[in-house]
Every structure is written in C-alpha cells, then in structure tokens.
CSV table of C-alpha atoms in Angstrom, one decimal:
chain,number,residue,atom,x,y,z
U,177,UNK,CA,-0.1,-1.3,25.8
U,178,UNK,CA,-2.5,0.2,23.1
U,179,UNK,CA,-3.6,-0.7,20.0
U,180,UNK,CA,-5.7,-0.1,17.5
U,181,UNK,CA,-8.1,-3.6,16.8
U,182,UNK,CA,-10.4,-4.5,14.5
U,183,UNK,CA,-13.8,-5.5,16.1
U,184,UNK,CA,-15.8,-5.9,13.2
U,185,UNK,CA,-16.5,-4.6,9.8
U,186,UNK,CA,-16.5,-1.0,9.9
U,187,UNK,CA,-15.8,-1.4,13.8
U,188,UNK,CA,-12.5,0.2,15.2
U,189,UNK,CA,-11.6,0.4,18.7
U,190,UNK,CA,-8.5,1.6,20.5
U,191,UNK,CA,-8.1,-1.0,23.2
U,192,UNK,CA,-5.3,-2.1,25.9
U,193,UNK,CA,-4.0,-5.5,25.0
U,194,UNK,CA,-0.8,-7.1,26.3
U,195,UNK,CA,2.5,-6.3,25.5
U,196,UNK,CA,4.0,-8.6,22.9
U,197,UNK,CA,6.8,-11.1,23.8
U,198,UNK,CA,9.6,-13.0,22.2
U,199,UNK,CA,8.4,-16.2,20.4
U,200,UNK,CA,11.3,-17.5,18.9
U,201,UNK,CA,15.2,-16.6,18.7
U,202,UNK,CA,15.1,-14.6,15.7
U,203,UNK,CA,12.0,-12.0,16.9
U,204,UNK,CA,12.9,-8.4,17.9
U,205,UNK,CA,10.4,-6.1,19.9
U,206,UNK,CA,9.9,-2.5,18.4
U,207,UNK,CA,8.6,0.4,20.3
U,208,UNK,CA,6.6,1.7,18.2
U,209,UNK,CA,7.3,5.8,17.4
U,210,UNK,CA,5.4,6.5,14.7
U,211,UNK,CA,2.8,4.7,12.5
U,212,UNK,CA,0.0,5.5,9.6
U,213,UNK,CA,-3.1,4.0,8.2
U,214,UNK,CA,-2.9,2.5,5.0
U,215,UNK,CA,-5.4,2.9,2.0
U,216,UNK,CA,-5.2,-1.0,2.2
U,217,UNK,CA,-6.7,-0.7,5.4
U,218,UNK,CA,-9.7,0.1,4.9
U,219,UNK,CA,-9.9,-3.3,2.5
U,220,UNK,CA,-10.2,-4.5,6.0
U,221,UNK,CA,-12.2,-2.0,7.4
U,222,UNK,CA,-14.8,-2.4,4.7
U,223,UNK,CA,-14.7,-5.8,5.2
U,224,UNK,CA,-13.2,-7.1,2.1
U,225,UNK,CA,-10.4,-9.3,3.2
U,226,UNK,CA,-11.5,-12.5,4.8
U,227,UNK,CA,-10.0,-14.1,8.4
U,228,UNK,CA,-10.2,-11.1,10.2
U,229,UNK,CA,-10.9,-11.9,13.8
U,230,UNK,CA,-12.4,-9.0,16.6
U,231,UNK,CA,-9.6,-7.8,18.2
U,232,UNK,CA,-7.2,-8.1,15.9
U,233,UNK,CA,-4.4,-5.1,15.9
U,234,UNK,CA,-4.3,-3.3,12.6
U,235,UNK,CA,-1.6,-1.4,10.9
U,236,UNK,CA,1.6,-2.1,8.7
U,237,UNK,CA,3.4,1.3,8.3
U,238,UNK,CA,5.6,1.4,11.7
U,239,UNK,CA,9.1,2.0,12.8
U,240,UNK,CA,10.3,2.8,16.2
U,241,UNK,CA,13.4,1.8,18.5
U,242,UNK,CA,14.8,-2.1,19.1
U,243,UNK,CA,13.5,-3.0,22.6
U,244,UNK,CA,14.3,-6.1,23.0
U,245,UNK,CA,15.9,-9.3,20.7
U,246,UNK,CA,16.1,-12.8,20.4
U,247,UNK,CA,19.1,-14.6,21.0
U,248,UNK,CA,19.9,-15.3,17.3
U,249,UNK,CA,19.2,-11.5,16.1
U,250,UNK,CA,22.6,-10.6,15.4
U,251,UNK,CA,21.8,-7.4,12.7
U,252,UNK,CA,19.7,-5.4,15.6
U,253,UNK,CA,20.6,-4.7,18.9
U,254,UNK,CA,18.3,-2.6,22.0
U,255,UNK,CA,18.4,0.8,20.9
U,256,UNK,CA,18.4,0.6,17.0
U,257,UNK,CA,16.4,3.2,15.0
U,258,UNK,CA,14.4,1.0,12.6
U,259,UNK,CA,11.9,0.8,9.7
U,260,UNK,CA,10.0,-2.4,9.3
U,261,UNK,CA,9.0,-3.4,6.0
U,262,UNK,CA,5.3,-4.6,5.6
U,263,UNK,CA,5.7,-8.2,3.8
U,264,UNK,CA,8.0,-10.6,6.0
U,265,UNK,CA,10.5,-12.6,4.8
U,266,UNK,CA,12.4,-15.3,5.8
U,267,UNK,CA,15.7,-14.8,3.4
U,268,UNK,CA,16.3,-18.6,2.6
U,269,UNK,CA,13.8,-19.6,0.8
U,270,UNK,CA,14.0,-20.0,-3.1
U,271,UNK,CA,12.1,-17.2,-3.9
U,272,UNK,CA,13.8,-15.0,-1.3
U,273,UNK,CA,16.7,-16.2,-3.3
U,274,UNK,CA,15.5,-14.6,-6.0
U,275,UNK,CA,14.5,-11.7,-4.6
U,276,UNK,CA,10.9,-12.0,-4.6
U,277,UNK,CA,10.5,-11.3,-0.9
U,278,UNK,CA,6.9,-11.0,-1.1
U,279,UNK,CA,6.7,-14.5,-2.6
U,280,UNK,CA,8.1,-15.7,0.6
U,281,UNK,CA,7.5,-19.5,1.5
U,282,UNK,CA,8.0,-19.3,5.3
U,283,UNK,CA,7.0,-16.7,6.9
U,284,UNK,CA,3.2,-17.3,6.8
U,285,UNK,CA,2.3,-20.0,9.3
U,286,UNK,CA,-1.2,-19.8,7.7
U,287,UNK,CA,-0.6,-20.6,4.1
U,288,UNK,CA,-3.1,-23.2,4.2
U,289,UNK,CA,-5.9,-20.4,4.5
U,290,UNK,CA,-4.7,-18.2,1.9
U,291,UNK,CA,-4.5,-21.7,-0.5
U,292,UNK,CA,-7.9,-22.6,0.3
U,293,UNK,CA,-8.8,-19.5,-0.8
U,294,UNK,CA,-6.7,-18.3,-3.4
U,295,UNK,CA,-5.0,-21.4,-4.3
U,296,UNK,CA,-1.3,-20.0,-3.1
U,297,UNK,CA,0.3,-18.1,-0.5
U,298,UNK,CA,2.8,-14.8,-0.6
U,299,UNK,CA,4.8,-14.0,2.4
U,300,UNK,CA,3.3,-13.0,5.9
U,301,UNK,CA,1.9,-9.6,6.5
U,302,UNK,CA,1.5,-7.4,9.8
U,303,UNK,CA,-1.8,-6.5,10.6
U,304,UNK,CA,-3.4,-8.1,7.6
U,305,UNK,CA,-5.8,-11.1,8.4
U,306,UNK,CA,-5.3,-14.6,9.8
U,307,UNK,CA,-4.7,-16.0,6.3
U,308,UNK,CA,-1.7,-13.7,5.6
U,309,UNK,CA,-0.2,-15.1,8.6
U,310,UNK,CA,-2.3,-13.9,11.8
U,311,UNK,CA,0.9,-11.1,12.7
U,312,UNK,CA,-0.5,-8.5,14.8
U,313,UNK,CA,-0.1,-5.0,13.4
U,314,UNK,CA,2.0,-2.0,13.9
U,315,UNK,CA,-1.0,0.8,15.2
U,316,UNK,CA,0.0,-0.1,18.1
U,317,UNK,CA,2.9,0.5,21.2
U,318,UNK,CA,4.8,-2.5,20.5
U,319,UNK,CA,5.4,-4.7,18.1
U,320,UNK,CA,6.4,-8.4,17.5
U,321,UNK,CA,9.0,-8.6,14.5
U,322,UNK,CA,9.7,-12.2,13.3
U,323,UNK,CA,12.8,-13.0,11.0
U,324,UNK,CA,14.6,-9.5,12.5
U,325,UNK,CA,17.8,-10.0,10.9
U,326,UNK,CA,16.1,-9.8,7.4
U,327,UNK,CA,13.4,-7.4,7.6
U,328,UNK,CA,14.0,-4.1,9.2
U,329,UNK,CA,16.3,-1.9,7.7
U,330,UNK,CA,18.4,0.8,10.6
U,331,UNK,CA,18.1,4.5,10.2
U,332,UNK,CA,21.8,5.7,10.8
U,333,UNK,CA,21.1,9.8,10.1
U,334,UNK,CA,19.1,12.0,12.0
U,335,UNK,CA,15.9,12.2,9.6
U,336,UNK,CA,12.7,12.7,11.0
U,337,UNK,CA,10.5,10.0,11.7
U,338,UNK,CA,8.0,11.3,9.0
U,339,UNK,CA,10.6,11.4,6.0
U,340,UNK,CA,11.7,8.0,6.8
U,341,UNK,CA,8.4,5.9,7.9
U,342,UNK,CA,6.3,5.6,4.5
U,343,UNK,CA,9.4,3.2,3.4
U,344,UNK,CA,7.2,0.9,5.5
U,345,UNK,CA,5.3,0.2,2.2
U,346,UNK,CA,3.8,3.1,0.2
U,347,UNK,CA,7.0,4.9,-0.8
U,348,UNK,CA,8.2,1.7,-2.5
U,349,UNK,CA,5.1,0.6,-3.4
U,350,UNK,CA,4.5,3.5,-5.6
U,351,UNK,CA,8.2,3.1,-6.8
U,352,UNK,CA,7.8,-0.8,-7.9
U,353,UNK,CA,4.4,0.0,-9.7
U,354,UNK,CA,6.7,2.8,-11.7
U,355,UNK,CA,9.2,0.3,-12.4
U,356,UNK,CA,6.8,-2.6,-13.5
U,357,UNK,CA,5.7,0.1,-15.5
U,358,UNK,CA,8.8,0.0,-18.0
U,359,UNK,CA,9.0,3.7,-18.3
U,360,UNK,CA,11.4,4.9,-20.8
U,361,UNK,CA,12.9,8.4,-21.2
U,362,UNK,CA,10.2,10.7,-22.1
U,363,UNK,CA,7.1,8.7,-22.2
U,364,UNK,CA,3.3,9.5,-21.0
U,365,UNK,CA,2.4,7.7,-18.1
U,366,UNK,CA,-1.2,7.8,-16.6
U,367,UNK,CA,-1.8,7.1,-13.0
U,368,UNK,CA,-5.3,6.2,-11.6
U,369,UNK,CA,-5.6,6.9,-8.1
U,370,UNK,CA,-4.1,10.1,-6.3
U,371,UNK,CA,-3.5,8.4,-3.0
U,372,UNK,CA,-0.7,7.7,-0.9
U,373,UNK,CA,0.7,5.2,-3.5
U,374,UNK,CA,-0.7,7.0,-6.3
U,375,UNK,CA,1.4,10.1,-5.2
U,376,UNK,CA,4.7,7.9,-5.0
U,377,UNK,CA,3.9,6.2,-8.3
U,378,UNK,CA,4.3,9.9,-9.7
U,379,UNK,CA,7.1,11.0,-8.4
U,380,UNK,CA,8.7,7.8,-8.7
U,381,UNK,CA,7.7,8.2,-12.7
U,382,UNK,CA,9.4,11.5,-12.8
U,383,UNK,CA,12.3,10.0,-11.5
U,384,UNK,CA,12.5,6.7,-13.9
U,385,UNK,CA,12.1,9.7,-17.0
U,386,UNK,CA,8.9,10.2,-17.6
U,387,UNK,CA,8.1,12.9,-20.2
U,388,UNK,CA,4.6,13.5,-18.5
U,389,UNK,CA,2.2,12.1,-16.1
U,390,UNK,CA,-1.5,12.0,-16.3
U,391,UNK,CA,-2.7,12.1,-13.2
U,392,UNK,CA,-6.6,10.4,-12.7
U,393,UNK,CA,-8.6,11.3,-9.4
U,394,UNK,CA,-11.7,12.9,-8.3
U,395,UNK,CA,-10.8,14.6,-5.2
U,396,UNK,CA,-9.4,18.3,-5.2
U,397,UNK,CA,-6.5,18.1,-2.5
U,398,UNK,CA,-5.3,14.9,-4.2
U,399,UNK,CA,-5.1,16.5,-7.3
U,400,UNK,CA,-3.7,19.2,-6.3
U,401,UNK,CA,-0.7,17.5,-4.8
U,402,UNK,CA,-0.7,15.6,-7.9
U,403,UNK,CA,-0.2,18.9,-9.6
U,404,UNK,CA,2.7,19.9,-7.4
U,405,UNK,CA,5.0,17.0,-8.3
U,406,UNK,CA,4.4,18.0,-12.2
U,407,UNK,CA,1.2,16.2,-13.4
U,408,UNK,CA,-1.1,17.2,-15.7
U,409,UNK,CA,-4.7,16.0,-14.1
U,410,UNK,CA,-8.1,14.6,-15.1
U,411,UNK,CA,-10.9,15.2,-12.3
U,412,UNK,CA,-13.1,12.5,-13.8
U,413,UNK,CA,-15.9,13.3,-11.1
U,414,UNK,CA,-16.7,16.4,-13.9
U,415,UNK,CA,-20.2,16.4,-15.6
U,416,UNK,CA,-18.5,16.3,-19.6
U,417,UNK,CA,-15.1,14.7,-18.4
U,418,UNK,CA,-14.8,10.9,-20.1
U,419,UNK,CA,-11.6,9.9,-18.9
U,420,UNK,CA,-11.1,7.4,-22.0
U,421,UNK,CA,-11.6,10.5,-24.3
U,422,UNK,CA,-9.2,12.7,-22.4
U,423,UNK,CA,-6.2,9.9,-22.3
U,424,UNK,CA,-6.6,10.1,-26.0
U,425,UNK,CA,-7.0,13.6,-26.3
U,426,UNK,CA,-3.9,14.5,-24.4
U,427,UNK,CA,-1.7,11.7,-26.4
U,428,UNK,CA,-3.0,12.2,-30.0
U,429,UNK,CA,-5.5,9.5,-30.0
U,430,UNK,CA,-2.4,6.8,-29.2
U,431,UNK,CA,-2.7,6.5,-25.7
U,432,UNK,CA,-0.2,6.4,-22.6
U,433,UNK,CA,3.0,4.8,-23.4
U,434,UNK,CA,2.4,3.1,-19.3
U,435,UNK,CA,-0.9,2.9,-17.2
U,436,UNK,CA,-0.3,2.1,-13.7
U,437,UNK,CA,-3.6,1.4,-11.9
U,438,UNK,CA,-3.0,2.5,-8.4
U,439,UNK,CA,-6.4,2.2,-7.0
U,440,UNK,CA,-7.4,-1.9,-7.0
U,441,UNK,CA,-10.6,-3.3,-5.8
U,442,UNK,CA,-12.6,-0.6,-4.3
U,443,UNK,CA,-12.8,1.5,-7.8
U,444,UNK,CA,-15.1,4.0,-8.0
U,445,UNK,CA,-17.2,5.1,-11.1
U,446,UNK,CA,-20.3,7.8,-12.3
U,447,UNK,CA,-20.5,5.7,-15.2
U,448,UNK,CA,-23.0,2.3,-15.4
U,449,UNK,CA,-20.7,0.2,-15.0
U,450,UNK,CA,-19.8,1.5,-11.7
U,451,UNK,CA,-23.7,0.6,-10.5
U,452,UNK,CA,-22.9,-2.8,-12.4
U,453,UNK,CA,-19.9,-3.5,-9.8
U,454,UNK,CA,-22.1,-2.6,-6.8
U,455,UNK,CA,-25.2,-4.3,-7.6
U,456,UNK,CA,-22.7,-7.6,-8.8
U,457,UNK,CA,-20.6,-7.4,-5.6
U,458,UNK,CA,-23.2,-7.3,-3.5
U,459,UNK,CA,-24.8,-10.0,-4.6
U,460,UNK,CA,-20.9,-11.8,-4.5
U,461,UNK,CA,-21.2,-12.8,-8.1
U,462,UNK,CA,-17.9,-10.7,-8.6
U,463,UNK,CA,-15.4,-10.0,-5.4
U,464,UNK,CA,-14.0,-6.5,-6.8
U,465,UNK,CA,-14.6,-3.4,-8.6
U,466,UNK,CA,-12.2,-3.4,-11.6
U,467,UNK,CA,-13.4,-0.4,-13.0
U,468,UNK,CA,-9.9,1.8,-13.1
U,469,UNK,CA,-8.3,-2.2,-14.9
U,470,UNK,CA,-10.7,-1.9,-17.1
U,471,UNK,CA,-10.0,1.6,-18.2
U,472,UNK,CA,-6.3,1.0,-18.2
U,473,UNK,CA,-6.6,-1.8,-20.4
U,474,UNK,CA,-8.7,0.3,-22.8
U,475,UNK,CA,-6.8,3.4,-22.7
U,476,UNK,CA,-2.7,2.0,-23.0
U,477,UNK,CA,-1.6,2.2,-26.1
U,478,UNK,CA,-0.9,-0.9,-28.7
U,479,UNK,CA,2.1,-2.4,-27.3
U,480,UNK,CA,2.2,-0.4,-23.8
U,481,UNK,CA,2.4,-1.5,-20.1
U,482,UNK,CA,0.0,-1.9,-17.4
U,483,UNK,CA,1.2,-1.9,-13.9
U,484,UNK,CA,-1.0,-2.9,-10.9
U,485,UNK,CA,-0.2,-2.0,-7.4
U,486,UNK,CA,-3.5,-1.6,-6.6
U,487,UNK,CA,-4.9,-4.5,-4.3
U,488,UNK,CA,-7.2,-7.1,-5.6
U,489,UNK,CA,-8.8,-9.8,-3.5
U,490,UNK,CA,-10.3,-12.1,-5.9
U,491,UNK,CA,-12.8,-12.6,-8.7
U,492,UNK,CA,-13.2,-9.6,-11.4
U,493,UNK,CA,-16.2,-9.5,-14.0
U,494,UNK,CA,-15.8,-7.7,-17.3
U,495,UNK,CA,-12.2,-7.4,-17.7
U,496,UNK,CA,-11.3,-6.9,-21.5
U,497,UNK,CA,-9.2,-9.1,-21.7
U,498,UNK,CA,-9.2,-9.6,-25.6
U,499,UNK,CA,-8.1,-6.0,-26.1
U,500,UNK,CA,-4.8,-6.6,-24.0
U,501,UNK,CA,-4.3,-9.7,-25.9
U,502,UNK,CA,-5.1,-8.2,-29.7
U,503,UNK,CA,-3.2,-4.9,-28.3
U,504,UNK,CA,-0.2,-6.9,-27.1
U,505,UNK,CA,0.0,-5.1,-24.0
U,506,UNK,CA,2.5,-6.2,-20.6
U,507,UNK,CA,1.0,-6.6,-17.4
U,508,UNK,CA,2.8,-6.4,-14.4
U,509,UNK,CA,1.5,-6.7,-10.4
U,510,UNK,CA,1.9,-7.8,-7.2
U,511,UNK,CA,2.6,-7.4,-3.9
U,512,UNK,CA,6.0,-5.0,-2.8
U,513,UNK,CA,8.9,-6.6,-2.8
U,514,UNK,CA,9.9,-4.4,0.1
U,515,UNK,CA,13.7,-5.3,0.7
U,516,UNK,CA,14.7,-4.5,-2.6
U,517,UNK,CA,13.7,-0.5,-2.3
U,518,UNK,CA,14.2,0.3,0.9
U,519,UNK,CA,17.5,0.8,1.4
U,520,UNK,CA,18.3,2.7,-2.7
U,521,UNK,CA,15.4,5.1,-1.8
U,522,UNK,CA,16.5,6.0,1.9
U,523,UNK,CA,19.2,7.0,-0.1
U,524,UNK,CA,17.1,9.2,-2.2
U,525,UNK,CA,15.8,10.7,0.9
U,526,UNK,CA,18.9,11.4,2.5
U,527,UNK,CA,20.4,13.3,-0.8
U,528,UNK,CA,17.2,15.6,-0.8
U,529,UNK,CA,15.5,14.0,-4.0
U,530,UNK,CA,12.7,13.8,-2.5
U,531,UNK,CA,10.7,14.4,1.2
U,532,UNK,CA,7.7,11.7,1.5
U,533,UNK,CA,6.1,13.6,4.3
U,534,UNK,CA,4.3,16.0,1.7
U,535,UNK,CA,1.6,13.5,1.8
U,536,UNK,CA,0.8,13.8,5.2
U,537,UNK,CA,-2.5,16.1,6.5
U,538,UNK,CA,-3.0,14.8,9.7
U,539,UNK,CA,-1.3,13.6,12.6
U,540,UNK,CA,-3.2,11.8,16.0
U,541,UNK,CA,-3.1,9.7,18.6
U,542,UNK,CA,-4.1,5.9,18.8
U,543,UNK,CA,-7.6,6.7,20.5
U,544,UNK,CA,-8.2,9.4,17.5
U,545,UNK,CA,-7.7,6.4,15.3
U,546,UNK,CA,-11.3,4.8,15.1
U,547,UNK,CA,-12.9,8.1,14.1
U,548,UNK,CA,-10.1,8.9,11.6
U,549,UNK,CA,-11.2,5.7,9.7
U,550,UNK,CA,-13.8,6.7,9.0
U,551,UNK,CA,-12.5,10.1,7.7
U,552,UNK,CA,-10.0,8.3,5.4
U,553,UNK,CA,-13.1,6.2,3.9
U,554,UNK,CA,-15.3,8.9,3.3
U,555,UNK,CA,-11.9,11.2,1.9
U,556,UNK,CA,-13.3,14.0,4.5
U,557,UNK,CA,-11.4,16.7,6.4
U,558,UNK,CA,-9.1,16.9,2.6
U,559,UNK,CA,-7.3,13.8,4.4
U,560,UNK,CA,-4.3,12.3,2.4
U,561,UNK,CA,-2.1,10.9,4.9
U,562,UNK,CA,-2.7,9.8,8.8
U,563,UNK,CA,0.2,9.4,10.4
U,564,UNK,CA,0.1,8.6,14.2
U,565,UNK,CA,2.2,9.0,17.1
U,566,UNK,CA,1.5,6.0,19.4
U,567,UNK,CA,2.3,7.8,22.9
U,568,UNK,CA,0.6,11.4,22.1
C-alpha cells in the first residue's frame, strides 16, 4: 500500500510499505477513505518530538471502512463505516474507568520511553513516535487498529466523509479545551491560535455560552474564518497591535473571563521574547516556546481559567507563574479524551449545529502529501485544513 513516512526532520516521503496485518484478537484493519494532516504534525515534522524512526507512517486523523477483524472484535464487523479516535484506549484500566482515556495504562507498549523522558506515560497514539507507542499512522491505505471494540466509533447516516472525519481529534479537541475552559453564560473568552483546533475551540465556546470570543492570530484567512463563526479578532502581526493591551482594552482593563491557548510549543512572537525562545531552544536550554502561556497567564483575569490544548513537549523558561498563583487562576490541559466527545458531537453534526468541513482549503492525494507539509509549515497557499483522499 501507500503511506505517507517520516524519513527525517523536515523529510516526507510517500512510500509503498506493506499492508498491515492482524496482531492480536482484538485488532481491526481499516481502509483508509479519508485522512488529514494535523497541526501536531508538524511537531514531528520539525523535529520536536523525540523516537521518531525513518520510515515511520504519519497521520492520526483517519476513518474508512472495517476490512478485516480479530476474532474477539465483536462491536465492528467487515464493512462498518468508522471514525478512529487518535488516543487508544484499552477500556479496563482504572483510568479508563474513570474516563480519562488518554491517561490510558495499556495501550502503549512503550511506556518505558515516554517515562524515561517525561517521567509517565498517557495512552498510545497513531502515528506519533516510538515512545507513544510505535503505532503506525493513518496517512496511509490501511490501518492497524488495536483495542477495536473501544476505540472506533460507526457512522450509521449518510454524512460525508469530510463532516464526520475531524472527530478523529481536532473537533473534540477544540471542544475539551472549551470545556476545561469553564465558560459560563455570557463570558469573554480569548483564543490564541486560529487553527484547526483554534477554530473548534470557537465554535465550541459559542456553543457552551460564550458572550464573546477574542480571537488571537496573525494570518488573514485564519482570521477571517475566525470572524465568520462570530469572533471579534486581534492580528497581533500589526506594527501598534500589543495583544496584552487589546485583551484589556476590549474587557475594560479586567481581562477574559477564560484564555484557552490553542497554539502550544511552536509559539510565535515579534516581540523579544520571541528571539529569547529561539536563541534558548536552540541552544536546548528550554524545549518549547511558551510565548502564547505566557500571555494567557498575563492577560486572564483575577480568578479566571486557562485552558491548554496546545501541545507541549517539555521544559518551558519564563512562565509567570507567580501571577497565576497571586491571581488565583485554574489551569486546565491535556491530551483529548477522545471517547467522551465523539459520539454527543456526531450528534451535533447530524442535527445541523454545526459542519466541521468549513475548515478545509485543500484536498490531495498521498504523493501530494510531502510538498503540502511544507505548505502547512510555512501557512502558504491560505492553507487551513488538508484533507486527503488516500486512493486519488
């Protein structure tokens, strides 16, 4: 089949690699039909998340039809219409138990990697390095799904693939940051970041009660679609805008009820302190650029909430911490815990409260992938969401 493999930093190829195969009795094998790049991709693209190993298949956004089962998959059968959830989870486990699928302690055969490095380990992911379990991804033909009677949730209607495949991850992704956000009816809530889970977080916001969303970005078609769900927007890439200065201008001087920082370790600043993070993380005396947590932190007002679904990979520099302390401030983070939103907002989708496929500008094939990386890092081409048809 192909796939789309990571060779390297800033190396893509589409390559033919075998099909994958059963391991155990509780595996199912997916044919792929549609699949996207991630903004947490290109993490792995820029080389930021360690244990990536050349020719590794990348991707966790996929759905497709049930090819094939193990004997003990008794919730899927050949010829299901599926969505497959990015985290894996096993169901059993006590944190499972509790709902906290991402926590999951058994679906990542590599948790000794991610302890040595991080000292724990969340559940597996697809297509997201050796220490998050080594799973090949879903840019691909075919794909391997482990723990199939827990993970994959059917598609019964006839919605299109594109309304139904961002519940992969960024659709409730951007809903979970808006509910860690502890939105209450009629509050100001600022968003960093304008992408792909920036856009849910929005519309997610909107639909917890929001009074009004601050959108933060620099890029025009981001903002734009920003605009169109109802935000009011900052273009902080502006020669006089300080976005500090605006967040307090537009809430008389209190600040955002909730800040949900939606952009993670690859921030991006004019200011000095975004040459601090470069200089500092290329040196490795910090891992991340925490310039938007910084900012959020600053900007929330006394008592508010900061949400994160942003990804960070490790050690951040200059965080103030002592204002969220003295301010009093909640923080809430952390990986999707996927099974718990996929089914309430296919149920959204399918009672017309919302199309996800807004997002999407462009559409390819598997060997247009490796160029279109590159697009999506340098936000050319007004990309916002690549969505790709494995047999085009």
């Amino acid at each position: 089949m192909k796939a789309v493999c990571w060779m390297g930093t800033h190396k893509i190829e589409t390559q033919t690699v075998p099909d994958p195969e059963l391991v155990n009795p509780h595996d199912a094998i997916i044919k792929i039909t549609k699949t996207a790049i991630c903004g947490s991709d290109l993490h792995l693209y820029d080389g930021f998340i360690p244990t990536m190993e050349s020719g590794d298949i990348m991707g966790h956004e996929f759905m497709g039809i049930v090819e094939e089962v193990g004997k003990d998959v008794t919730n899927l059968k050949r010829g299901d219409r599926v969505v497959v959830p990015f985290t894996i989870a096993c169901g059993n486990c006590l944190f499972c138990k509790k709902k906290l699928w991402a926590a999951c302690d058994n679906t990542n055969p590599n948790a000794h990697l991610m302890e040595a490095a991080y000292g724990y380990s969340g559940s597996g992911l697809f297509g997201y390095s050796h220490m998050m379990g080594g799973y090949a991804g879903g840019q691909a033909q075919y794909a391997r799904v482990p723990f199939a009677n827990v993970g994959p949730l059917k598609i019964e209607s006839d919605l299109p693939d594109e309304k139904v495949l961002f519940l992969s991850d960024i659709f409730p992704t951007g809903y979970q940051a808006a509910e860690n956000a502890q939105i209450l009816p009629g509050d100001t809530v600022a968003v960093w970041g304008c992408g792909p889970v920036g856009q849910f977080a929005i519309a997610s916001a909107f639909m917890l009660g929001a009074g009004r969303v601050i959108a933060i970005d620099r890029l025009p078609e981001r903002l734009a679609l920003a605009r169109s769900l109802g935000a009011v927007t900052v273009d902080y890439s502006e020669n006089d805008t300080d976005v500090l200065t605006a967040l307090k201008d537009l809430t008389g001087g209190i600040g955002p009820d909730s800040c949900i920082d939606a952009v993670g370790l690859e921030g991006h600043s004019t200011e000095l302190q975004g040459v601090y993070d470069k200089i500092k993380t290329a040196v490795m005396l910090e891992t991340d650029r925490p310039v938007v947590l910084r900012q959020a932190i600053q900007a929330i007002r006394k008592g508010g909430t900061v949400s994160v679904p942003g990804v960070y990979g490790g050690l951040l520099d200059k965080v103030p911490f002592g204002a969220a302390f003295g301010k009093g401030i909640t923080m809430k983070m952390g990986q999707t815990n996927m099974h718990s939103y996929m089914k309430p907002l296919l149920e959204r989708i399918e009672q017309n409260q919302i199309d996800p496929s807004y997002i999407i500008s462009h559409r390819i094939t598997l060997d247009q992938a490796p160029d279109m990386y590159k697009v999506w890092r340098d936000k050319k081409e007004n990309v916002t969401k690549i969505v790709i048809d494995p047999w085009a």
